[in-house]
Each structure stands twice: as structure tokens, then as C-alpha cells.
Short mmCIF file of C-alpha atoms in Angstrom, two decimals:
data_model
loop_
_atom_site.label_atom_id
_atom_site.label_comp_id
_atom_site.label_asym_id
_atom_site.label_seq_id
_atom_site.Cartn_x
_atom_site.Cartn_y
_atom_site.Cartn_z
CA UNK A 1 22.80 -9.61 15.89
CA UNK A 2 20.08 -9.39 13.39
CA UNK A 3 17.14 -11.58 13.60
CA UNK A 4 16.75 -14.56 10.72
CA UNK A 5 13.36 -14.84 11.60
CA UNK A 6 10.91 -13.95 8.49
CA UNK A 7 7.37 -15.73 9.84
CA UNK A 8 5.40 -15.71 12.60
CA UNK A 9 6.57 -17.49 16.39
CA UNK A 10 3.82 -17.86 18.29
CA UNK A 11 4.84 -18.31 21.82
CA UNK A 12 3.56 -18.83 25.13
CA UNK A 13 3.68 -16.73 28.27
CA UNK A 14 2.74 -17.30 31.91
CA UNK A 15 -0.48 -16.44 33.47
CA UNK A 16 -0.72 -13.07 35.16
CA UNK A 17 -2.75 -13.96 38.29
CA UNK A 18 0.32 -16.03 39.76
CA UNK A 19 2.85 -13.41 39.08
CA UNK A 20 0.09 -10.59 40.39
CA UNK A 21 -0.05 -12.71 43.71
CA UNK A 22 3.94 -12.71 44.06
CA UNK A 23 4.13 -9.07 43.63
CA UNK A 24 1.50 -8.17 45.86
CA UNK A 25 3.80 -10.36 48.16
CA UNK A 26 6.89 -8.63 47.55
CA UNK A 27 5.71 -5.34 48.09
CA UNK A 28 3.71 -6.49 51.06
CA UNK A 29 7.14 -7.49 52.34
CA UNK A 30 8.51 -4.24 51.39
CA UNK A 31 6.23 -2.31 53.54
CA UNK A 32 6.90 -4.45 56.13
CA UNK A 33 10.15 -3.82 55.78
CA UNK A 34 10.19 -0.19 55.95
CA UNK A 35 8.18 -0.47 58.98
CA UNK A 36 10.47 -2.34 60.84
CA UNK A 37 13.62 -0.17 59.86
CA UNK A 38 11.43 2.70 60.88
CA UNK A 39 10.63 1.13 64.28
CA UNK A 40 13.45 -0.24 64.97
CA UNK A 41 15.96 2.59 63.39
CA UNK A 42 17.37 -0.49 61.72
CA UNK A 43 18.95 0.93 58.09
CA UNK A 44 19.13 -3.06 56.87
CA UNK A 45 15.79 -3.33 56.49
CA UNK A 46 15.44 -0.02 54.98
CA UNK A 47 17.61 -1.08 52.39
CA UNK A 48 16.01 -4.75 51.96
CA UNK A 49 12.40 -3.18 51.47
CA UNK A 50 14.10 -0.72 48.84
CA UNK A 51 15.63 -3.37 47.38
CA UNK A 52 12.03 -5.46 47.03
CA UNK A 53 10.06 -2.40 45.68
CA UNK A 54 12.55 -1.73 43.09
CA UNK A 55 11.88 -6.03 41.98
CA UNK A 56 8.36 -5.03 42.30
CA UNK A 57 8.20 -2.56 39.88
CA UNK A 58 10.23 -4.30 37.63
CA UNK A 59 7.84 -7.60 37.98
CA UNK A 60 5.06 -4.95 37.56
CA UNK A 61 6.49 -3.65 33.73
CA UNK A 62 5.86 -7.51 32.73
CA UNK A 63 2.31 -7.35 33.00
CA UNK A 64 0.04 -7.44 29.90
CA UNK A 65 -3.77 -8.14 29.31
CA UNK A 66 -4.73 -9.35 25.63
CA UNK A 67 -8.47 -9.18 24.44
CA UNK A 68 -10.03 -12.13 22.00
CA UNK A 69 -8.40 -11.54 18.34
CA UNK A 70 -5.22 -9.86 19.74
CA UNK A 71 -2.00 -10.21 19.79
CA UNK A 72 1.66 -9.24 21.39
CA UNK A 73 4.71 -9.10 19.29
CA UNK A 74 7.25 -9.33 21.74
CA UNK A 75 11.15 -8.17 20.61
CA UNK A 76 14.11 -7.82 23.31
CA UNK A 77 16.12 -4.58 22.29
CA UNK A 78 14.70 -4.84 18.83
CA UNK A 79 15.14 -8.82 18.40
CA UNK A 80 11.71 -10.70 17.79
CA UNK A 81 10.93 -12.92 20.51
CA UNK A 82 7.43 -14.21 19.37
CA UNK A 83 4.39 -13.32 19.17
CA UNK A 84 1.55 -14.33 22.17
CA UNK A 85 -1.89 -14.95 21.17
CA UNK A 86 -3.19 -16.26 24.17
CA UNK A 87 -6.16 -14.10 26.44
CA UNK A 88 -6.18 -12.63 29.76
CA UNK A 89 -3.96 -11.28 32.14
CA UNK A 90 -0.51 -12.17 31.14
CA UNK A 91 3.19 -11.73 32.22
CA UNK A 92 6.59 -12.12 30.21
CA UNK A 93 10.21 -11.13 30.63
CA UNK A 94 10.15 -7.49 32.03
CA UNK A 95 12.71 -6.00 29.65
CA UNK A 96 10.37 -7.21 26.61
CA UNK A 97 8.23 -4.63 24.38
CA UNK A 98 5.06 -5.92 23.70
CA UNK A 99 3.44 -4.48 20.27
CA UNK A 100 0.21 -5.35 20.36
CA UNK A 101 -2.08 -5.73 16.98
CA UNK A 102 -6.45 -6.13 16.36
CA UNK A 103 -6.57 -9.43 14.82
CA UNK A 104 -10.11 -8.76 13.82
CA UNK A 105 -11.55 -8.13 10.22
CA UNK A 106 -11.61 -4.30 8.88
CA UNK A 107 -13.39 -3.14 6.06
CA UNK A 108 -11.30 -0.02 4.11
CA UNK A 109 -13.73 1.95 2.05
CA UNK A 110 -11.91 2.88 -1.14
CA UNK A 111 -12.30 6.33 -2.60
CA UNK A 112 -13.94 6.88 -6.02
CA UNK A 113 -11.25 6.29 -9.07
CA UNK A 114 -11.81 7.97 -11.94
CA UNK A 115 -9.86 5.43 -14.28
CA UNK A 116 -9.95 4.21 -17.56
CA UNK A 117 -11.31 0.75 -19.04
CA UNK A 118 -10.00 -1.58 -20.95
CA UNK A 119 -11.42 0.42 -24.56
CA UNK A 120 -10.26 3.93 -22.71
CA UNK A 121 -13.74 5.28 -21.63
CA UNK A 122 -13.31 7.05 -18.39
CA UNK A 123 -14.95 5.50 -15.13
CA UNK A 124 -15.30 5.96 -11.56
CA UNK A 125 -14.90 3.30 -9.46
CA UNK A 126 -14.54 2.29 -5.74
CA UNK A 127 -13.93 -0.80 -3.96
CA UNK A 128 -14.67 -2.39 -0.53
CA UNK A 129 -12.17 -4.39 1.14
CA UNK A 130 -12.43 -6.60 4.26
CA UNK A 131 -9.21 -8.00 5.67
CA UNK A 132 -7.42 -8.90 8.48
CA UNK A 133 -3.73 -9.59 10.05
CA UNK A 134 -2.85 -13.36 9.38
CA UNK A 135 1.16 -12.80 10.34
CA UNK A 136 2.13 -10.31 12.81
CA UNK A 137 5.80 -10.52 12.14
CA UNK A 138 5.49 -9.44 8.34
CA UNK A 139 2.64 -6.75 9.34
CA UNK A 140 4.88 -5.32 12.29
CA UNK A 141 8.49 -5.71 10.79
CA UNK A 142 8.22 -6.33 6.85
CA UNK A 143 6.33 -2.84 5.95
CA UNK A 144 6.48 0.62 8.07
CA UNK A 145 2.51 0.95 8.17
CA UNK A 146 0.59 -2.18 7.40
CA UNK A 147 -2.51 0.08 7.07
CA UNK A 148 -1.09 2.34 4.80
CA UNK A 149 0.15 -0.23 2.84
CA UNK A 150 -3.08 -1.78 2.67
CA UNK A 151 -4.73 1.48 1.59
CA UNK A 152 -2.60 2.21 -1.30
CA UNK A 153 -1.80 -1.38 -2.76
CA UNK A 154 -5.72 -1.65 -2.70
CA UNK A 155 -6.17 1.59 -5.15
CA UNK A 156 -3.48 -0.20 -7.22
CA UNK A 157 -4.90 -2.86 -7.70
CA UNK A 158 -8.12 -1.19 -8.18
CA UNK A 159 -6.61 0.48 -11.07
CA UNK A 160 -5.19 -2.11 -12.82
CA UNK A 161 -8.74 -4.27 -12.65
CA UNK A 162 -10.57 -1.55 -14.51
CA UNK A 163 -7.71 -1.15 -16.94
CA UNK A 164 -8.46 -5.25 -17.72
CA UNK A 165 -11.50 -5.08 -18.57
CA UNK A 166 -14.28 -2.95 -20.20
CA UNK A 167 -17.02 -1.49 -18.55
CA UNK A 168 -19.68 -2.62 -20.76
CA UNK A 169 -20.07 -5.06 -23.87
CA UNK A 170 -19.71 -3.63 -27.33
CA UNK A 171 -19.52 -4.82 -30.49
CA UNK A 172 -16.04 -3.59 -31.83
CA UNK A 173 -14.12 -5.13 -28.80
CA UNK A 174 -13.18 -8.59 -27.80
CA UNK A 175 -13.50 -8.61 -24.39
CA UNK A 176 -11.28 -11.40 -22.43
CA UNK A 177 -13.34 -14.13 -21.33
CA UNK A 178 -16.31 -12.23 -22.21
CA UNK A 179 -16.29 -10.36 -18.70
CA UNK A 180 -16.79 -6.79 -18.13
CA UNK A 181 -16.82 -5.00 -15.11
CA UNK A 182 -20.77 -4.36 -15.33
CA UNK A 183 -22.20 -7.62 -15.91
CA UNK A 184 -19.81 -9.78 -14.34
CA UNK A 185 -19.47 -8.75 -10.49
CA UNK A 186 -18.67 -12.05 -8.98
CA UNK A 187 -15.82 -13.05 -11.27
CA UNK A 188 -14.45 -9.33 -11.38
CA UNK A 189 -14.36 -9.44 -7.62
CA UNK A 190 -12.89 -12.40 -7.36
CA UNK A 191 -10.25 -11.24 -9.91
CA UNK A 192 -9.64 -8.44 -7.13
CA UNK A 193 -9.48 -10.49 -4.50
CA UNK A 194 -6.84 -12.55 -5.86
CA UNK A 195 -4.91 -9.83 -7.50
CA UNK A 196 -4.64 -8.01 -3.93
CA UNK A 197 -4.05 -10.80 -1.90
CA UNK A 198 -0.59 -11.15 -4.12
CA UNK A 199 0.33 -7.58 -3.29
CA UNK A 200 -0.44 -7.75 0.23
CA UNK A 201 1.02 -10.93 1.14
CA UNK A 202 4.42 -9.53 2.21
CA UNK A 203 2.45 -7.67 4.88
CA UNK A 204 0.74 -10.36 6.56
CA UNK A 205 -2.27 -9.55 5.83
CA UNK A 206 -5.24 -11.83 4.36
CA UNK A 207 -7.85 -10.69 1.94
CA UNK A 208 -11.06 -11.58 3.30
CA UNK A 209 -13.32 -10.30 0.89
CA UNK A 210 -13.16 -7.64 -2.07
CA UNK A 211 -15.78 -6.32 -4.02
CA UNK A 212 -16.83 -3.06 -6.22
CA UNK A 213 -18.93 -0.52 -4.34
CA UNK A 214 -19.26 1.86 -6.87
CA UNK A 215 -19.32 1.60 -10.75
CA UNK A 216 -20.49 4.53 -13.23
CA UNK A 217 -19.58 6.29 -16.09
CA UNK A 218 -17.20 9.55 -15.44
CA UNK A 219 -19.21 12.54 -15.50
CA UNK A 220 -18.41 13.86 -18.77
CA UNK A 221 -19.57 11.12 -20.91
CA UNK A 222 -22.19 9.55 -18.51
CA UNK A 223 -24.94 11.02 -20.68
CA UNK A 224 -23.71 10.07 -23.71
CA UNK A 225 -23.31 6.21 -22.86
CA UNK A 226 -26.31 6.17 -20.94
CA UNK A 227 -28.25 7.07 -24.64
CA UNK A 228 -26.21 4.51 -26.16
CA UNK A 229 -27.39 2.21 -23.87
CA UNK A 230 -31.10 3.35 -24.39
CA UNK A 231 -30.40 3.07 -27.93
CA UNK A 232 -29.12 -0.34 -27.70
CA UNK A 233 -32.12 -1.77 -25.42
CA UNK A 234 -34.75 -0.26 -27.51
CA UNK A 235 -32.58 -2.25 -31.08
CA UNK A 236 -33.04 -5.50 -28.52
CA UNK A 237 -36.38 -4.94 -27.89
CA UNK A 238 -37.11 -3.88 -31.05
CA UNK A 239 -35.66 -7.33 -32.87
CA UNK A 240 -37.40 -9.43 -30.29
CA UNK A 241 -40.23 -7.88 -31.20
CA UNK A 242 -39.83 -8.62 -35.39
CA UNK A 243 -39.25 -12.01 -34.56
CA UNK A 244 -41.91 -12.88 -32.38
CA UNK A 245 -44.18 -10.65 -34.89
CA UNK A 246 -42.56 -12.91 -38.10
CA UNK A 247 -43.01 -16.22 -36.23
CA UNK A 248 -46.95 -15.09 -35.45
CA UNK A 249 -47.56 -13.94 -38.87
CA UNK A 250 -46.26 -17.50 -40.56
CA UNK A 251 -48.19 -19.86 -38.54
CA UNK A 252 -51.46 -17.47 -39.25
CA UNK A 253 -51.04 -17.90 -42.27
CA UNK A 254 -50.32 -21.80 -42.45
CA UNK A 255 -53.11 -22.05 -40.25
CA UNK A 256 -55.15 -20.58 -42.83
CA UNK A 257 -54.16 -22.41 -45.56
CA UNK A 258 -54.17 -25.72 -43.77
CA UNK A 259 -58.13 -25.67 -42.59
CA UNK A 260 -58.79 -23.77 -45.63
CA UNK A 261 -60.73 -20.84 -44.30
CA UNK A 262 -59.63 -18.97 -47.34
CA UNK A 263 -57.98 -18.94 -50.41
CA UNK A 264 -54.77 -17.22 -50.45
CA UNK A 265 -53.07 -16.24 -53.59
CA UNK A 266 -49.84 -14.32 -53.44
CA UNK A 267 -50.77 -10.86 -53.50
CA UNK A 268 -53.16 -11.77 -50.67
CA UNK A 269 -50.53 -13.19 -48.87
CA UNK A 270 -48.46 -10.35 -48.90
CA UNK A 271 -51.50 -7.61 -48.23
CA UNK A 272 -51.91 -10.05 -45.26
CA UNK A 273 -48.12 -10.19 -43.83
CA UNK A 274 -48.19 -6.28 -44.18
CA UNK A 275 -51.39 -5.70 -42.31
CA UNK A 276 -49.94 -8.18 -39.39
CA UNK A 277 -46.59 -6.92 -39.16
CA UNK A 278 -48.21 -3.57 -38.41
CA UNK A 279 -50.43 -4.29 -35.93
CA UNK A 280 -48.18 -6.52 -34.41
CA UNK A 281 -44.80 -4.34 -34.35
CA UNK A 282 -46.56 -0.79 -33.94
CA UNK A 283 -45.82 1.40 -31.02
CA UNK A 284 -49.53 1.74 -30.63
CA UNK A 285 -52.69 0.22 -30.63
CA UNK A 286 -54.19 0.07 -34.26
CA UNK A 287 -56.96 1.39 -35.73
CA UNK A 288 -59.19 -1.54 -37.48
CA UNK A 289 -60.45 -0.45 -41.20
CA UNK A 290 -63.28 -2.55 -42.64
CA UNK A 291 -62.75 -2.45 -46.05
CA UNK A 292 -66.23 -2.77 -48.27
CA UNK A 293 -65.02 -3.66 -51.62
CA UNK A 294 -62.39 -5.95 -52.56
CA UNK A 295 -58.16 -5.92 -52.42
CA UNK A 296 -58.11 -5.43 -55.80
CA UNK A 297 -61.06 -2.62 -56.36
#
């Protein structure tokens, strides 16, 4: 008869000690038993101490011992019984397998992707995933190989994520929500760690925490985006630098005019701007000329 069952039973299972101290007895009894028949040529008790070693092995096959963070999944001739989380030495129908399974966390170090962004640049990429079993029956009877299954539906969803999104601003894309996968690691792992959980809920298995552990440029056109990127720091830096430079240059000259050092007419005005905006926006120091004459002579 197949099982209905499709969650977790967690069930509970008698301590070990008593049923260690009953066997002990048994076989005790056994050996006594032997040594009477021997003594006494008596084949009764032969057969009585046979018959108690054979229940004392079988008691014995019932014995289990379960660490912190473990678990049994017990089935009967492949029908799930439950599943025992408690600790210690335990003891449960002899005729039951017991499966047992780490509930601690694992970390799975994903491989380098080479993958394509949203705008089709290649990238490489890699992921770090920490999870653990939350339902034994799904992880043990729902997939083949939880682990497995782990592995691969975290490269797919790996995939996909860098297919969302592009690796880096730029100005001919609309990126969704403004995120890319660069400046935006918190809500692109959390977009990971929500996307995964979905796939890897039919496994039993929680998503603990997910995050990108590895993020480049693919080889081939790594040096080519890493000078647009130069090139598009230096056109930052460089308009920072005009503004700040424009900004300086106007209240110099309303300072000027306002305490009336001196007497500005246009053409001074704009000898004045020049001579600011170069030492102000050049590269390098500059060179002070004292000019002898006049502007216009």
C-alpha cells in the first residue's frame, strides 16, 4: 500500500539505556541457559537459551544513537514511519530502517559561470550557498539526491539571475529597478535567495543564505570594459571638476565686483574666466605669468 504521506512525521522513540539493560538481561539468561543444558545434558534449556539469543539479536538491530542536528527517517518495508529527531541512544521497532540525515547548515561553493547579462556581455560568475534540511521526508523520498539537486538547481538559478540583470550601468539600457549585478549586492542576493528557495522547496531544503562570490568580466572582453570604465570615471571626474571650477570662477568674480577691487568690463571678464578655468581644471600645476603692460597692449 503506498504511503499518502507528503510532509514530515516527527515521531518519538524509546530510550536506549532501558532496552540496553533488557538485552544485557536476556542474553545473560541465555548463557545461563546454555550452561545449565551443558551441565545438566538437559537439551530444553539448550533450546530456551537459543531461543533468547536469537530475541537478543533481534532487540540488538533496534538500536540507534542520533547526534545534535540529526535525524532518522524511519520506513517499514519501504512505508514511512516518521522521522525521530530526538538525541542519544535510542531504540525502535527492529524490522525498521533508519535513514539518517545532517540537519546542520552546508555551504556549496558554486563553480565559475561564464554567462551572459541582461545587455549580452559575457560574465563569470559564482555563487555561495548555505542551506540546510528543513523536511526529511521531501529530501529523502521527493528527489533521488537532495545534494545533487541542490547543486544543479543552484547553477540554474545562478544563470537565470545574471540573465536579469546587467552587470554594470550604461546609458543605452533601462535597467529594471535600476539594479545591476555590480552595484547592487544585497538586493541581487536576496533576489537569489528567493528565486532558489522556490526551486528547492520540493526537496526540503531551506535556503539559509545566498550570495555572489565571484563577479568579473569574461576574459575576452575584460580589458575592453575595464577602459570603458576608466574612460567613464575620468568623464565623472572630469565634470565634477568643470563645475566646481565654474561655481569658483562666478563668485570670484562677484566678489570682485561687489567690494569693488576692480573694474571689470567685459573683455576683462572673459580674459579673467579663461585664466581661472585653466588653472583651476588643468592636469597640472600652472605656471604664473606677470604680465607688464596692459590686456589690451
Amino acid at each position: 500500500m503506498a504511503s499518502t504521506v507528503q510532509n514530515e512525521k516527527e515521531i518519538k522513540v524509546h530510550s536506549g539505556w532501558v532496552s540496553l539493560i533488557i538485552t544485557i538481561v536476556i542474553f545473560a539468561l541465555s548463557i545461563l541457559f546454555f550452561v545449565l543444558g551443558g551441565k545438566n545434558d538437559n537439551g530444553a534449556y539448550i533450546v530456551l537459551g537459543s531461543i533468547l539469543t536469537v530475541i537478543g539479536i533481534i532487540i540488538l538491530a533496534g538500536f540507534f544513537n542520533l547526534a545534535p542536528n540529526q535525524a532518522a527517517v524511519l520506513s517499514l518495508f519501504g512505508d514511512y514511519k516518521g522521522t525521530v529527531r530526538q538525541t542519544g541512544i535510542l531504540w525502535t521497532n527492529p524490522f525498521y530502517s533508519k535513514k539518517k540525515l545532517s540537519l546542520r547548515s552546508r555551504n556549496l561553493n558554486g563553480e565559475k559561470l561564464k554567462v551572459n547579462d541582461q545587455v549580452g556581455n559575457p560574465i563569470e560568475i559564482a555563487a555561495v550557498i548555505v542551506w540546510k534540511i528543513r523536511d526529511t521526508y521531501k529530501a529523502s523520498f521527493d528527489v533521488e539526491n537532495y545534494e545533487e539537486f541542490v547543486k544543479v538547481q543552484s547553477e540554474s538559478a545562478v544563470r537565470h539571475l545574471a540573465n536579469l540583470y546587467p552587470y554594470d550601468f550604461s546609458e543605452n539600457v533601462d535597467t529594471e529597478a535600476n539594479i545591476t549585478l555590480r552595484g547592487n549586492a544585497e538586493e541581487v542576493a536576496q533576489a537569489l535567495k528567493n528565486e532558489l528557495q522556490e526551486r528547492v522547496a520540493k526537496a526540503g531544503v531551506e535556503i539559509e543564505e545566498a550570495r555572489i562570490s565571484h563577479l568579473a568580466y569574461a576574459p575576452e572582453i575584460a580589458a575592453a570594459m575595464l577602459q570603458r570604465q576608466q574612460a567613464s570615471a575620468v568623464i565623472a571626474a572630469r565634470q565634477m571638476i568643470v563645475e566646481g571650477a565654474v561655481g569658483m570662477v562666478e563668485m570670484a568674480i562677484d566678489k570682485l565686483s561687489e567690494k569693488g577691487v576692480i573694474d571689470l568690463d567685459e573683455e576683462k571678464k572673459a580674459a579673467m574666466v579663461s585664466n581661472l578655468m585653466v588653472v583651476l581644471c588643468a592636469e597640472k600645476s600652472a605656471s604664473p605669468i606677470v604680465n607688464a603692460g596692459t590686456l589690451y597692449h
